[in-house]
Every structure is written in C-alpha cells, then in structure tokens.
Amino acid sequence: MTAVYPGSFDPVTSGHYDIIERAAGMFETLIVLVAANSTKSPLFTAEERTALLRESCAELPNVRVEILPPVLLVSYVESCGAKVIVKGLRAVSDFEYEFQMALLNRRLQPEVETIFLMTAAEYSYLSSSIVKEIARLGGDIIGLVPEAVRQALLRKYE
Ligand code: PNS
C-alpha cells in the first residue's frame, strides 16, 4: 500500500524525518510530497526543498520525494493509486487545522483516509519556522534538522 506525506518542508526538520521514517516502516511506498504553491513565502524553492528531502531520505529505499503539481492533494493521491494521507501531530494546537483539512479532504475524496502519527516527544517543540529563526540568528541547530539541511541553512544565512 502507498501513502502520501504532504507538507511545505521549508526545510525538512528532524521532526518531519521521524514521521517519514516511521511511516516508511508502515507502508510499502511512502511519497513525501512537497507543496510547491505554499501561501507562505518559502526560504527554499520547491526544487531545493525536494533535493534536501531526497538527500535526507537517501537511506530509506521505499521513500520517494515529489513536488505537488497545481492540483488538489486528494487528486494527486488518487492519481498515484494511494488511499492514505499521513500527517504528523505535535500538539493540541495542530489539531484544529489538521482536523479541518482532514474533513475537507474526505469531503473532496471520501476514498482517501488521513491518518495521524504523534510526534516523538523530543521533537514536539520543533517547527521549520523556529529552526530558520535559530539558524538566522546564528544558533546551534545540530540534531534539529538533517545534516544536509543544516549545511544548506548555514549557506543561506552566511
Ligand atoms: O506543511 P504544511 O504547510 O502544513 O502543509 C500544508 C499542505 C501542503 C498539506 C496543504 O496546504 C495542502 O494539502 N495543499 C494542497 C492543496 C489542497 O489540496 N488544498 C486543500 C486542502 S483541504
């Protein structure tokens, strides 16, 4: 069975990676899907975010990284023959937004289920925005992001 893990991944953090690794253990194929048309103005282009994810997931043979074309997530999921969307939940504060998206996605495509994996406790405070802020201000982000991402952030903010 194939599952799709969508997100902005600007950039991928150790929290995302933990979800990827665990979801890859549950499904035959996991497609990590980079949303290109994020309304947020991203630090990394979709191509850069994809390359960083590919490098970070190089040791996970059943993980593929793709860019979401300008279509609905559920349409993409259906077109790859998948029936499951995987999302990570960090805290109760994530719940309302994720619940809204899960219900809308079910309304748009009832055959597709959204499942949630709880974050690992040690990453529950992590987010791409906070990692970018720490990196921008010269703080230590070792362990908060995959090494390739740390290097890319150092280059962006040097
Ligand atoms: O990491 P993010 O920013 O929380 O990811 C949000 C994402 C990409 C999962 C969401 O914006 C999305 O699904 N976009 C694709 C377009 C779509 O289908 N929108 C309707 C969702 S109800």
CSV table of C-alpha atoms and ligand atoms in Angstrom, one decimal:
chain,number,residue,atom,x,y,z
A,1,MET,CA,0.0,0.0,0.0
A,2,THR,CA,1.2,3.5,-0.8
A,3,ALA,CA,0.8,6.5,1.5
A,4,VAL,CA,1.5,10.2,0.8
A,5,TYR,CA,3.0,12.6,3.4
A,6,PRO,CA,2.4,16.1,2.2
A,7,GLY,CA,3.8,19.4,3.6
A,8,SER,CA,5.8,22.5,2.9
A,9,PHE,CA,9.0,21.1,4.3
A,10,ASP,CA,10.7,24.6,4.3
A,11,PRO,CA,13.0,22.9,5.3
A,12,VAL,CA,12.5,19.3,6.5
A,13,THR,CA,13.3,19.0,10.2
A,14,SER,CA,14.2,16.1,12.4
A,15,GLY,CA,10.6,16.0,13.5
A,16,HIS,CA,9.4,15.5,9.9
A,17,TYR,CA,12.2,13.0,9.3
A,18,ASP,CA,11.0,11.0,12.3
A,19,ILE,CA,7.5,10.8,10.8
A,20,ILE,CA,8.9,9.8,7.4
A,21,GLU,CA,11.0,7.0,8.9
A,22,ARG,CA,8.0,5.6,10.9
A,23,ALA,CA,5.5,6.0,8.1
A,24,ALA,CA,8.0,4.3,5.7
A,25,GLY,CA,8.0,1.3,8.1
A,26,MET,CA,4.2,1.1,7.9
A,27,PHE,CA,3.7,1.3,4.1
A,28,GLU,CA,5.2,-0.4,1.0
A,29,THR,CA,5.8,3.0,-0.6
A,30,LEU,CA,5.8,6.5,1.0
A,31,ILE,CA,5.6,9.5,-1.2
A,32,VAL,CA,6.8,12.6,0.5
A,33,LEU,CA,5.0,15.4,-1.3
A,34,VAL,CA,6.4,18.9,-1.4
A,35,ALA,CA,3.7,21.6,-1.8
A,36,ALA,CA,5.1,24.0,-4.3
A,37,ASN,CA,2.4,26.7,-4.1
A,38,SER,CA,2.6,27.4,-0.4
A,39,THR,CA,0.9,30.6,0.5
A,40,LYS,CA,3.8,31.2,3.0
A,41,SER,CA,6.8,32.8,1.2
A,42,PRO,CA,9.3,30.0,1.4
A,43,LEU,CA,13.0,30.3,2.2
A,44,PHE,CA,13.9,27.4,-0.1
A,45,THR,CA,12.4,26.9,-3.5
A,46,ALA,CA,10.3,23.7,-4.1
A,47,GLU,CA,13.3,22.2,-6.0
A,48,GLU,CA,15.7,23.0,-3.1
A,49,ARG,CA,13.2,21.5,-0.5
A,50,THR,CA,12.9,18.4,-2.7
A,51,ALA,CA,16.6,18.0,-3.1
A,52,LEU,CA,17.1,18.4,0.7
A,53,LEU,CA,14.4,15.8,1.4
A,54,ARG,CA,15.9,13.4,-1.2
A,55,GLU,CA,19.4,13.7,0.4
A,56,SER,CA,18.0,13.3,3.9
A,57,CYS,CA,15.9,10.2,2.9
A,58,ALA,CA,18.6,8.5,0.8
A,59,GLU,CA,18.8,5.6,3.2
A,60,LEU,CA,15.1,4.9,3.1
A,61,PRO,CA,14.6,2.8,-0.1
A,62,ASN,CA,10.8,2.9,-0.2
A,63,VAL,CA,10.6,6.7,0.1
A,64,ARG,CA,10.0,8.9,-3.0
A,65,VAL,CA,10.0,12.7,-2.9
A,66,GLU,CA,7.8,14.5,-5.4
A,67,ILE,CA,6.5,18.1,-6.0
A,68,LEU,CA,2.8,18.6,-5.8
A,69,PRO,CA,1.6,20.0,-9.2
A,70,PRO,CA,-1.1,22.6,-9.1
A,71,VAL,CA,-3.9,20.2,-8.3
A,72,LEU,CA,-5.8,19.3,-5.1
A,73,LEU,CA,-3.8,17.0,-2.7
A,74,VAL,CA,-6.6,14.3,-2.9
A,75,SER,CA,-6.5,14.4,-6.7
A,76,TYR,CA,-2.8,13.8,-6.6
A,77,VAL,CA,-3.2,11.0,-4.0
A,78,GLU,CA,-5.8,9.3,-6.2
A,79,SER,CA,-3.7,9.6,-9.3
A,80,CYS,CA,-0.8,7.7,-7.7
A,81,GLY,CA,-3.1,4.9,-6.6
A,82,ALA,CA,-2.8,5.8,-2.9
A,83,LYS,CA,-5.6,5.8,-0.4
A,84,VAL,CA,-3.8,7.2,2.7
A,85,ILE,CA,-2.5,10.7,3.6
A,86,VAL,CA,-0.1,10.7,6.6
A,87,LYS,CA,0.2,13.8,8.8
A,88,GLY,CA,2.2,14.4,11.9
A,89,LEU,CA,0.7,16.0,15.1
A,90,ARG,CA,2.9,17.8,17.6
A,91,ALA,CA,0.4,19.3,20.0
A,92,VAL,CA,-3.2,20.0,20.6
A,93,SER,CA,-2.6,23.3,18.8
A,94,ASP,CA,-2.0,21.4,15.5
A,95,PHE,CA,-5.3,19.6,15.9
A,96,GLU,CA,-7.8,22.2,14.8
A,97,TYR,CA,-6.1,23.0,11.4
A,98,GLU,CA,-5.3,19.3,10.7
A,99,PHE,CA,-8.9,18.3,11.6
A,100,GLN,CA,-10.3,20.9,9.2
A,101,MET,CA,-8.0,19.7,6.4
A,102,ALA,CA,-8.7,16.0,7.0
A,103,LEU,CA,-12.5,16.6,6.9
A,104,LEU,CA,-12.3,18.8,3.8
A,105,ASN,CA,-10.1,16.2,2.1
A,106,ARG,CA,-12.6,13.5,3.0
A,107,ARG,CA,-15.4,15.6,1.6
A,108,LEU,CA,-13.5,16.1,-1.6
A,109,GLN,CA,-12.5,12.4,-1.9
A,110,PRO,CA,-14.2,10.0,0.5
A,111,GLU,CA,-12.0,7.1,-0.5
A,112,VAL,CA,-8.9,8.8,0.9
A,113,GLU,CA,-8.2,8.4,4.6
A,114,THR,CA,-6.0,10.8,6.6
A,115,ILE,CA,-4.0,9.2,9.5
A,116,PHE,CA,-2.0,11.0,12.1
A,117,LEU,CA,1.2,9.9,13.7
A,118,MET,CA,2.1,11.6,17.0
A,119,THR,CA,5.5,13.3,17.0
A,120,ALA,CA,8.4,11.9,19.0
A,121,ALA,CA,8.4,13.8,22.3
A,122,GLU,CA,11.8,15.2,21.8
A,123,TYR,CA,10.7,17.0,18.6
A,124,SER,CA,7.3,18.2,19.8
A,125,TYR,CA,8.6,21.8,20.1
A,126,LEU,CA,10.2,21.8,16.6
A,127,SER,CA,9.0,23.6,13.6
A,128,SER,CA,10.6,24.7,10.3
A,129,SER,CA,10.0,28.4,11.2
A,130,ILE,CA,11.7,28.1,14.6
A,131,VAL,CA,14.7,26.3,13.1
A,132,LYS,CA,15.0,29.0,10.4
A,133,GLU,CA,14.9,31.7,13.2
A,134,ILE,CA,17.6,30.0,15.2
A,135,ALA,CA,19.8,29.5,12.1
A,136,ARG,CA,19.3,33.1,11.0
A,137,LEU,CA,20.4,34.4,14.4
A,138,GLY,CA,23.5,32.1,14.4
A,139,GLY,CA,22.2,29.5,16.9
A,140,ASP,CA,23.2,25.8,17.0
A,141,ILE,CA,20.7,23.6,15.1
A,142,ILE,CA,22.7,20.3,15.2
A,143,GLY,CA,20.2,17.5,15.7
A,144,LEU,CA,17.2,19.7,14.9
A,145,VAL,CA,17.5,19.1,11.2
A,146,PRO,CA,19.2,16.5,8.9
A,147,GLU,CA,22.9,17.4,8.3
A,148,ALA,CA,22.3,18.4,4.7
A,149,VAL,CA,19.7,20.9,5.8
A,150,ARG,CA,22.0,22.3,8.5
A,151,GLN,CA,24.6,22.9,5.8
A,152,ALA,CA,22.0,24.5,3.4
A,153,LEU,CA,20.8,26.8,6.2
A,154,LEU,CA,24.4,27.8,7.0
A,155,ARG,CA,24.9,28.7,3.3
A,156,LYS,CA,21.6,30.7,3.2
A,157,TYR,CA,22.4,32.8,6.2
A,158,GLU,CA,26.2,33.2,5.8
B,1,PNS,O1,3.3,21.8,6.0
B,1,PNS,P1,2.0,22.4,5.7
B,1,PNS,O2,2.2,23.9,5.3
B,1,PNS,O3,1.1,22.4,6.9
B,1,PNS,O4,1.3,21.7,4.5
B,1,PNS,C1,0.0,22.1,4.1
B,1,PNS,C2,-0.4,21.2,2.9
B,1,PNS,C3,0.6,21.2,1.8
B,1,PNS,C4,-0.6,19.8,3.4
B,1,PNS,C5,-1.8,21.7,2.4
B,1,PNS,O5,-1.7,23.1,2.2
B,1,PNS,C6,-2.3,21.0,1.1
B,1,PNS,O6,-2.8,19.9,1.2
B,1,PNS,N1,-2.2,21.7,0.0
B,1,PNS,C7,-2.5,21.1,-1.3
B,1,PNS,C8,-3.8,21.8,-2.0
B,1,PNS,C9,-5.0,21.2,-1.4
B,1,PNS,O7,-5.4,20.1,-1.7
B,1,PNS,N2,-5.7,22.1,-0.6
B,1,PNS,C10,-7.0,21.7,0.0
B,1,PNS,C11,-6.7,21.0,1.4
B,1,PNS,S1,-8.2,20.8,2.3
